[in-house]
Short mmCIF file of C-alpha atoms in Angstrom, two decimals:
data_model
loop_
_atom_site.label_atom_id
_atom_site.label_comp_id
_atom_site.label_asym_id
_atom_site.label_seq_id
_atom_site.Cartn_x
_atom_site.Cartn_y
_atom_site.Cartn_z
CA MET A 1 -0.28 -38.88 6.73
CA VAL A 2 -0.56 -35.64 7.91
CA THR A 3 2.61 -33.58 7.46
CA ILE A 4 3.78 -32.17 10.61
CA SER A 5 3.87 -28.15 9.35
CA LYS A 6 7.02 -26.20 9.99
CA LEU A 7 4.91 -23.38 10.63
CA ASN A 8 2.80 -22.02 13.51
CA PRO A 9 -0.54 -21.76 13.75
CA THR A 10 0.02 -17.95 13.47
CA GLN A 11 2.23 -17.85 10.90
CA LEU A 12 0.10 -19.79 8.84
CA GLU A 13 -3.20 -17.67 9.52
CA SER A 14 -0.64 -14.59 8.86
CA ILE A 15 0.03 -16.22 5.43
CA LYS A 16 -3.85 -17.05 4.80
CA GLN A 17 -4.40 -13.21 5.31
CA ILE A 18 -1.64 -11.89 3.45
CA LEU A 19 -2.86 -13.63 -0.09
CA THR A 20 -5.90 -12.93 0.39
CA LEU A 21 -6.13 -9.47 2.27
CA ARG A 22 -2.76 -7.84 1.63
CA TYR A 23 -2.05 -7.63 4.96
CA SER A 24 -1.30 -9.35 8.03
CA THR A 25 -3.14 -8.28 11.71
CA ASN A 26 -0.48 -10.47 13.01
CA LEU A 27 2.18 -7.58 12.10
CA ARG A 28 2.74 -5.08 14.87
CA ILE A 29 1.08 -1.69 14.49
CA LEU A 30 2.73 1.76 14.98
CA SER A 31 -0.46 3.62 15.34
CA PRO A 32 -3.71 3.52 17.41
CA LYS A 33 -6.24 1.08 15.45
CA LEU A 34 -9.74 3.41 14.99
CA LEU A 35 -13.43 2.24 16.39
CA PRO A 36 -16.31 2.96 15.31
CA VAL A 37 -16.77 5.82 18.41
CA ASN A 38 -14.28 7.54 16.69
CA PHE A 39 -16.12 8.49 13.70
CA HIS A 40 -18.08 11.33 14.67
CA GLU A 41 -19.16 14.16 12.42
CA LYS A 42 -18.59 17.60 14.16
CA GLN A 43 -19.00 21.22 12.69
CA ILE A 44 -15.81 22.78 11.34
CA ASP A 45 -15.15 25.95 10.43
CA GLU A 46 -12.55 26.51 7.51
CA PRO A 47 -11.60 22.79 7.10
CA GLU A 48 -8.73 24.20 4.93
CA LYS A 49 -6.61 25.99 7.28
CA PHE A 50 -6.77 23.31 9.90
CA VAL A 51 -5.54 20.84 7.26
CA GLU A 52 -3.12 23.21 6.07
CA LYS A 53 -1.58 24.17 9.26
CA SER A 54 -1.40 20.48 11.09
CA ILE A 55 0.74 19.22 8.31
CA ARG A 56 3.25 22.82 8.43
CA GLU A 57 3.27 22.15 12.00
CA THR A 58 4.42 18.64 11.96
CA ILE A 59 6.96 19.09 9.03
CA SER A 60 8.28 21.72 11.32
CA GLN A 61 8.47 20.60 14.56
CA GLU A 62 9.53 17.08 12.74
CA ILE A 63 12.96 18.58 10.60
CA GLY A 64 13.65 21.51 13.14
CA THR A 65 16.23 23.87 12.22
CA ASN A 66 18.00 21.25 9.51
CA THR A 67 19.52 23.48 6.67
CA GLY A 68 20.67 19.89 5.45
CA LYS A 69 18.91 18.35 1.88
CA ILE A 70 15.76 17.35 2.64
CA GLY A 71 13.92 14.32 0.84
CA ILE A 72 10.63 14.06 -0.75
CA SER A 73 8.78 10.74 -2.41
CA LEU A 74 7.62 12.19 -5.65
CA SER A 75 4.60 10.95 -7.43
CA SER A 76 2.03 12.95 -9.56
CA GLY A 77 -0.79 12.76 -7.26
CA ILE A 78 -2.49 15.28 -4.82
CA ASP A 79 -1.10 13.84 -1.37
CA SER A 80 2.68 14.45 -2.18
CA THR A 81 2.85 17.16 -4.31
CA LEU A 82 0.70 18.68 -1.12
CA ILE A 83 3.58 17.80 1.05
CA LEU A 84 6.06 19.34 -1.27
CA ALA A 85 4.13 23.11 -1.71
CA LEU A 86 4.11 22.94 2.24
CA LEU A 87 7.60 21.91 2.65
CA ARG A 88 8.79 24.57 0.25
CA GLU A 89 6.92 27.21 2.36
CA GLU A 90 8.25 26.08 5.47
CA TYR A 91 11.50 25.54 4.52
CA PRO A 92 12.40 28.05 1.14
CA SER A 93 16.21 28.14 1.15
CA ASN A 94 17.13 23.99 1.60
CA GLU A 95 18.12 22.16 -1.00
CA ILE A 96 15.23 19.34 -1.66
CA GLU A 97 16.04 16.05 -3.74
CA SER A 98 12.78 14.31 -4.40
CA ILE A 99 12.72 11.00 -6.78
CA SER A 100 10.40 9.76 -8.87
CA VAL A 101 9.74 5.89 -9.67
CA LYS A 102 9.35 4.74 -13.34
CA PHE A 103 9.03 0.98 -13.69
CA SER A 104 9.89 -1.22 -17.11
CA GLU A 105 6.85 -1.18 -19.42
CA SER A 106 4.22 0.22 -16.85
CA THR A 107 2.73 3.74 -17.44
CA ASP A 108 4.91 6.38 -17.39
CA GLU A 109 3.98 9.84 -15.24
CA THR A 110 7.28 11.21 -14.44
CA ASP A 111 7.20 14.25 -17.25
CA ALA A 112 3.87 15.15 -14.75
CA SER A 113 6.48 15.00 -11.31
CA GLN A 114 9.29 16.56 -13.73
CA LYS A 115 6.80 19.55 -14.00
CA ILE A 116 5.96 19.53 -10.35
CA SER A 117 9.35 19.14 -9.44
CA GLU A 118 9.96 22.47 -11.40
CA LYS A 119 7.54 24.20 -10.01
CA PHE A 120 8.92 23.92 -6.54
CA GLN A 121 12.71 23.99 -7.45
CA THR A 122 13.95 20.59 -6.25
CA ASN A 123 16.14 18.53 -7.78
CA HIS A 124 14.42 15.56 -9.59
CA HIS A 125 15.87 12.06 -9.27
CA ILE A 126 13.83 9.75 -11.53
CA LEU A 127 14.81 6.03 -10.32
CA GLU A 128 13.93 3.81 -12.89
CA ILE A 129 13.32 -0.07 -12.03
CA ASP A 130 13.84 -2.53 -14.85
CA ASN A 131 13.43 -5.57 -13.20
CA PHE A 132 11.21 -5.29 -10.35
CA LEU A 133 11.77 -8.86 -8.32
CA GLU A 134 15.30 -8.19 -8.78
CA GLU A 135 16.24 -7.88 -5.06
CA LEU A 136 13.42 -8.78 -3.61
CA PRO A 137 15.05 -11.20 -0.94
CA LYS A 138 17.11 -8.72 0.14
CA ALA A 139 13.45 -6.64 0.61
CA ILE A 140 11.58 -9.57 2.14
CA SER A 141 15.00 -10.22 4.66
CA ILE A 142 14.45 -6.73 6.03
CA VAL A 143 11.36 -6.59 6.22
CA LYS A 144 10.44 -9.96 7.63
CA GLN A 145 7.34 -11.14 5.55
CA PRO A 146 6.46 -12.49 2.80
CA PHE A 147 4.80 -9.58 0.33
CA TRP A 148 6.21 -8.64 -3.66
CA ASP A 149 5.08 -5.44 -4.22
CA LEU A 150 8.18 -3.43 -1.96
CA HIS A 151 8.94 -0.28 -4.41
CA TRP A 152 9.78 1.29 -1.39
CA TYR A 153 12.46 -0.65 -0.86
CA TYR A 154 14.15 0.91 -3.79
CA LEU A 155 13.22 4.25 -3.35
CA VAL A 156 14.42 4.55 -0.10
CA LYS A 157 17.56 2.53 -1.06
CA LYS A 158 18.37 5.66 -3.49
CA MET A 159 17.43 8.37 -1.34
CA LYS A 160 19.38 6.96 1.46
CA ASP A 161 22.11 8.18 -1.55
CA LEU A 162 20.90 12.10 -1.22
CA THR A 163 20.21 12.83 2.27
CA ASN A 164 18.73 11.18 5.82
CA VAL A 165 15.25 12.64 6.40
CA PHE A 166 12.92 12.42 3.58
CA LEU A 167 9.01 13.31 3.39
CA SER A 168 6.28 10.84 2.23
CA GLY A 169 2.17 11.65 1.62
CA ASP A 170 0.89 8.35 2.92
CA GLY A 171 -1.94 8.18 4.48
CA GLY A 172 -4.33 10.23 2.30
CA ASP A 173 -5.83 8.17 0.72
CA GLU A 174 -7.23 6.32 4.08
CA LEU A 175 -7.98 9.26 5.84
CA PHE A 176 -9.48 11.99 3.52
CA GLY A 177 -11.04 9.33 0.61
CA GLY A 178 -8.76 8.63 -2.43
CA TYR A 179 -10.15 5.41 -2.90
CA THR A 180 -12.95 6.17 -5.49
CA PHE A 181 -12.75 3.20 -7.48
CA ARG A 182 -13.87 1.62 -4.13
CA TYR A 183 -16.02 3.69 -3.04
CA LYS A 184 -18.06 3.76 -6.26
CA LYS A 185 -17.91 0.01 -6.92
CA PHE A 186 -19.26 -0.66 -3.07
CA ILE A 187 -22.28 1.65 -3.31
CA GLU A 188 -23.76 -0.04 -6.19
CA LEU A 189 -23.04 -3.64 -4.29
CA THR A 190 -25.02 -2.47 -1.45
CA ALA A 191 -28.49 -1.01 -0.15
CA GLU A 192 -30.29 0.45 2.91
CA ASN A 193 -31.04 -2.87 4.00
CA SER A 194 -28.05 -5.36 3.19
CA THR A 195 -26.74 -7.40 6.16
CA THR A 196 -23.35 -6.75 7.77
CA ARG A 197 -22.16 -10.28 5.88
CA GLU A 198 -23.33 -8.95 2.68
CA LYS A 199 -21.84 -5.58 3.08
CA ILE A 200 -17.96 -7.47 4.07
CA ILE A 201 -18.86 -9.78 0.98
CA ALA A 202 -19.04 -6.59 -1.19
CA TYR A 203 -16.50 -4.62 0.37
CA ILE A 204 -13.45 -8.00 -0.21
CA ASN A 205 -15.46 -7.48 -3.77
CA CYS A 206 -13.82 -4.39 -4.24
CA HIS A 207 -10.58 -5.69 -3.69
CA GLU A 208 -10.36 -8.01 -6.32
CA ARG A 209 -6.86 -8.06 -6.81
CA ASP A 210 -6.26 -9.20 -3.61
CA TRP A 211 -7.82 -12.69 -3.97
CA VAL A 212 -8.39 -15.03 -6.90
CA PRO A 213 -12.49 -16.68 -7.52
CA ASP A 214 -10.75 -20.19 -6.08
CA GLN A 215 -9.20 -18.73 -3.73
CA GLU A 216 -10.24 -22.03 -0.97
CA LYS A 217 -7.91 -23.81 -3.78
CA LEU A 218 -4.67 -22.02 -3.72
CA PHE A 219 -3.83 -23.63 -0.31
CA HIS A 220 -3.07 -27.71 0.62
CA PRO A 221 -5.86 -29.43 2.13
CA GLU A 222 -4.02 -30.15 5.09
CA ASN A 223 -3.78 -26.20 5.42
CA LYS A 224 -6.92 -25.21 4.60
CA PHE A 225 -8.71 -22.02 3.89
CA LEU A 226 -12.18 -20.82 5.14
CA TRP A 227 -13.38 -17.54 4.26
CA ASP A 228 -15.40 -17.21 7.31
CA ASP A 229 -11.63 -16.32 8.82
CA ILE A 230 -11.62 -13.92 6.29
CA TYR A 231 -15.16 -12.33 7.35
CA LYS A 232 -14.11 -12.32 10.88
CA ILE A 233 -11.63 -10.08 10.96
CA LEU A 234 -13.94 -7.34 8.60
CA GLU A 235 -16.88 -8.08 10.78
CA PRO A 236 -16.59 -5.07 13.32
CA TYR A 237 -15.75 -2.99 10.55
CA PHE A 238 -19.52 -3.71 9.36
CA ASP A 239 -21.46 -4.73 11.89
CA ASN A 240 -22.49 -1.30 14.03
CA SER A 241 -24.74 1.91 13.31
CA LEU A 242 -22.29 3.95 11.17
CA SER A 243 -23.42 4.60 7.26
CA PRO A 244 -21.37 2.54 5.07
CA LEU A 245 -19.75 4.31 3.48
CA THR A 246 -18.04 5.54 6.60
CA GLN A 247 -17.48 1.76 7.46
CA VAL A 248 -15.52 1.37 3.99
CA PHE A 249 -13.71 3.83 5.81
CA LEU A 250 -13.02 2.07 8.87
CA ALA A 251 -11.46 -0.99 6.70
CA ASP A 252 -9.66 0.60 4.70
CA TYR A 253 -7.69 2.53 7.64
CA ASN A 254 -7.69 -0.58 9.68
CA GLY A 255 -6.24 -2.35 7.07
CA LYS A 256 -3.64 -2.32 4.36
CA LEU A 257 -1.98 1.33 6.05
CA LEU A 258 -2.06 -0.29 9.73
CA HIS A 259 -1.16 -3.63 8.95
CA ASN A 260 1.73 -3.73 5.70
CA MET A 261 2.18 -0.10 4.88
CA GLN A 262 3.17 1.43 8.29
CA PRO A 263 5.34 -1.67 9.74
CA LEU A 264 6.45 -2.68 6.66
CA TYR A 265 7.95 0.52 5.50
CA SER A 266 8.94 1.37 9.19
CA SER A 267 11.65 -1.35 8.54
CA ILE A 268 13.17 -0.20 5.54
CA HIS A 269 13.90 3.19 7.08
CA LYS A 270 15.12 1.51 9.66
CA HIS A 271 17.48 -1.01 8.07
CA PHE A 272 19.03 2.24 6.03
CA ASP A 273 18.70 4.65 8.83
CA ILE A 274 16.68 7.02 6.95
CA GLN A 275 14.08 9.49 8.52
CA ASN A 276 11.12 9.04 7.16
CA ILE A 277 7.66 11.74 7.91
CA ALA A 278 4.89 11.43 6.58
CA PRO A 279 2.61 14.49 7.47
CA ILE A 280 -0.98 13.56 6.96
CA GLN A 281 -0.84 11.05 8.92
CA ASN A 282 -0.28 13.31 12.37
CA LYS A 283 -2.23 12.35 15.33
CA ARG A 284 -4.36 15.62 15.19
CA LEU A 285 -5.51 15.03 11.32
CA LEU A 286 -6.42 11.24 12.36
CA GLN A 287 -8.74 12.39 14.59
CA PHE A 288 -9.76 15.28 12.25
CA SER A 289 -10.50 12.89 9.58
CA CYS A 290 -13.37 11.09 11.80
CA GLU A 291 -15.18 14.64 12.22
CA ILE A 292 -15.43 15.95 8.71
CA PRO A 293 -18.46 15.10 7.07
CA ASN A 294 -17.94 12.75 4.29
CA ARG A 295 -18.73 14.89 1.61
CA LEU A 296 -15.50 16.41 2.58
CA LYS A 297 -13.71 12.88 1.39
CA TYR A 298 -15.88 11.33 -1.49
CA ASP A 299 -18.26 12.99 -3.93
CA SER A 300 -20.33 10.28 -5.43
CA HIS A 301 -21.63 12.47 -8.15
CA THR A 302 -18.52 13.05 -10.15
CA ASN A 303 -16.78 9.96 -8.28
CA SER A 304 -14.06 12.20 -6.68
CA GLY A 305 -12.10 11.51 -4.09
CA LYS A 306 -9.77 13.75 -1.58
CA ILE A 307 -11.91 16.44 -1.85
CA LEU A 308 -10.64 18.47 0.55
CA LEU A 309 -6.93 17.95 0.06
CA ALA A 310 -7.55 18.81 -3.66
CA ARG A 311 -9.05 22.84 -2.39
CA LEU A 312 -5.92 23.10 -0.40
CA LEU A 313 -3.83 22.21 -2.98
CA GLU A 314 -5.51 24.91 -5.08
CA LYS A 315 -3.99 27.68 -3.33
CA PHE A 316 -0.91 26.67 -5.15
CA ASN A 317 -1.61 26.59 -8.49
CA VAL A 318 -0.75 23.05 -9.71
CA LYS A 319 -4.04 21.28 -10.19
CA HIS A 320 -3.34 21.06 -13.69
CA LEU A 321 -0.67 19.12 -13.08
CA VAL A 322 -1.40 16.82 -10.57
CA SER A 323 -3.15 13.78 -11.59
CA LEU A 324 -6.56 13.59 -9.61
CA LYS A 325 -6.89 9.69 -9.45
CA LYS A 326 -2.86 8.86 -9.03
CA GLN A 327 -2.73 5.94 -6.53
CA GLY A 328 1.02 6.45 -5.88
CA PHE A 329 3.78 4.36 -7.98
CA SER A 330 2.35 1.47 -9.96
CA VAL A 331 3.86 -1.69 -12.03
CA ASN A 332 2.03 -2.91 -14.70
CA THR A 333 2.39 -6.69 -13.35
CA ILE A 334 0.64 -8.21 -16.44
CA ASN A 335 3.99 -6.95 -18.53
CA MET A 336 5.90 -7.34 -15.90
CA TRP A 337 4.67 -11.36 -15.67
CA GLU A 338 5.53 -11.98 -19.22
CA SER A 339 8.65 -10.26 -19.73
CA TYR A 340 10.60 -12.04 -16.56
CA GLY A 341 8.04 -12.66 -13.96
CA LYS A 342 7.16 -15.59 -15.21
CA ASP A 343 10.24 -17.18 -15.39
CA ILE A 344 11.84 -16.30 -12.42
CA PHE A 345 8.33 -18.03 -10.92
CA LEU A 346 8.56 -21.09 -12.74
CA TYR A 347 12.37 -21.43 -11.71
CA TYR A 348 11.89 -21.44 -8.37
CA PHE A 349 8.94 -23.24 -8.26
CA ASP A 350 10.31 -26.40 -10.79
CA LYS A 351 11.58 -27.54 -6.73
CA SER A 352 8.81 -25.61 -4.66
CA ARG A 353 9.85 -25.99 -0.65
CA LEU A 354 6.10 -24.39 -0.51
CA LEU A 355 4.61 -27.15 -2.24
CA GLU A 356 7.23 -29.74 -1.04
CA ASP A 357 5.98 -29.12 2.67
CA LYS A 358 1.98 -28.98 2.28
CA ILE A 359 1.51 -25.34 2.52
CA ILE A 360 0.36 -24.80 -1.15
CA ASN A 361 -1.67 -26.67 -3.46
CA SER A 362 0.67 -27.94 -6.12
CA ASP A 363 -2.67 -29.04 -8.40
CA TRP A 364 -3.87 -25.07 -8.26
CA ILE A 365 0.13 -23.97 -9.50
CA LYS A 366 0.28 -26.60 -12.02
CA GLN A 367 -3.22 -25.22 -13.28
CA TYR A 368 -2.16 -21.71 -13.53
CA ALA A 369 1.78 -21.21 -13.13
CA SER A 370 2.68 -21.82 -17.34
CA LYS A 371 -0.85 -20.82 -18.79
CA ASP A 372 -0.97 -17.94 -21.10
CA ASP A 373 -2.96 -14.88 -21.21
CA LEU A 374 -3.51 -14.98 -17.08
CA ASN A 375 -5.94 -12.83 -15.79
CA VAL A 376 -4.10 -10.17 -13.51
CA ARG A 377 -5.36 -11.38 -10.42
CA TYR A 378 -3.83 -14.33 -10.95
CA VAL A 379 -1.00 -12.60 -11.85
CA ASN A 380 -0.66 -10.82 -8.58
CA LYS A 381 -1.80 -14.22 -6.96
CA LEU A 382 1.83 -15.84 -8.38
CA LEU A 383 3.59 -12.91 -7.34
CA GLY A 384 2.60 -13.09 -3.70
CA LEU A 385 3.05 -16.73 -3.92
CA LEU A 386 7.00 -16.16 -5.34
CA ALA A 387 7.11 -13.64 -2.25
CA LEU A 388 5.88 -16.53 0.20
CA GLU A 389 8.16 -18.81 -2.01
CA ILE A 390 11.12 -16.46 -0.98
CA TRP A 391 9.74 -15.57 2.71
CA TYR A 392 9.92 -19.49 3.05
CA ARG A 393 13.57 -20.27 2.07
CA LEU A 394 14.73 -17.34 3.74
CA SER A 395 13.01 -17.72 7.09
CA VAL A 396 11.95 -21.33 7.25
CA THR A 397 14.29 -23.83 5.15
CA ASN A 398 17.39 -21.39 5.03
CA ASP A 399 18.09 -22.48 1.70
CA ILE A 400 18.33 -19.19 0.04
CA ASP A 401 20.60 -16.02 0.64
CA ALA A 402 19.22 -12.35 1.11
CA HIS A 403 21.56 -10.99 -1.53
CA GLU A 404 20.48 -13.61 -4.10
CA LYS A 405 19.14 -11.51 -7.54
CA LEU A 406 15.79 -12.74 -9.18
CA GLN A 407 16.69 -13.08 -12.79
CA LYS A 408 15.21 -13.90 -16.21
#
C-alpha cells in the first residue's frame, strides 16, 4: 500500500537537497546567480585598493550619518576583522558592539577575537551557547526550513539587545577563495581530462560532512533518492570551459551562500527587525571577484586562501591576531551529540512523524541513532534529521510549539 505523502513534490525535493547538499535550490534567492559567462579575467591595477574602496563605500552608504551604536559579528578570521578595521576608520567616534560566539565543548577562539576587539576599541561581548539545540523550534519557525546549524539566530537575538544595525564578513569565502580544504582536495581528485560527471563527483566528495556513504538508504523507499537528481543541480557549474578551480568557485557561490545563508539570514534579520550589512557581498565586489585571477584567491603551493583580502588586512597590523584558516563560528558536533544531542534526538524519534509518514527509512535510523562512537558525518546527518523532524512537526503535523525547548 502506497502512503499519500503530506508533502508536495517541491517539499520532498527540497528535503533531499538539504540532507545532501545543505541547501535547497527552491529557496528564493536574494542575489543574482553567477553564470560561466560572468567569469572573464581582466588586468586590474591595484586590486587591494579597489576592494578597500568598495567596502568603505558600502559601509558609509549603508550606515550614513548614524552616530549611534554599530554592531559587528566578530570571529577571529580575515573577513570580519577586515570589515571591523574599515568600519572603525570610517566611524572613529561611534561605539562598536562586537559579538563572538563560544560553544560549549568546542574550540574556543574568543581570546583572539577579544584581542582584535581591543585593537579596534569595541565593546566586546562573548555569547556562550551551552545547548546549541535548545531553541531550534523557534529558529526553524523563523526560517521555515529544516536546518539545524542556526547559530545566526542566537547571534542576531543577542545583537538586537545592543543595536539595530550590524555588519558581518559573510561572502568572503565564496567570493575570494576561503575554502582551501575543498580546493586542495578537488585538485587532488581531478585531472585535466576529467569528465563533467567525474568533476561533479569529486566536488561532492569535497563536501563529505553534508552526506553519508549510504545516502540513498536514508530515505523511505516510497520517497526514492537518486544521485542523478543531485548531479543535475551541479552540472551547469562543471559542464563549461572554465578552469576546474574556477568551476568550484562558481559552484560554491551558487550553492550555500545563495541557497542557504542569504535567505535564512534574511529571515532572521526580518524577524528581529535588525539591519545587517555584509559589505563584501556588494555588487561591485561580486563582479570584481569574477575578474581577478585565481592566484589572488588561492595559492595551491601553500594551500592559502583569500590572498587578496589577507594582503589588504596587512596594512592594519593585525595579521598576528587573525586565524588564516578560520571558517566562521563552528560547533564540535561530536561533543554536542554525546553531551545532549543524542538524547534529544532519541526523544523525538521515539515516535517520529517522519518515520510514521514514510519520509525517512526507519531501518536506517535504527542502525545509527543509538550507535556509540559514530563517525562525524553520521552525527551531522542525524542532527539534520532532528531539524527535519522539528520542521515537520511545526509545519506539517502541527503538534509542536515554536517556543518548545529542546533539552536533555
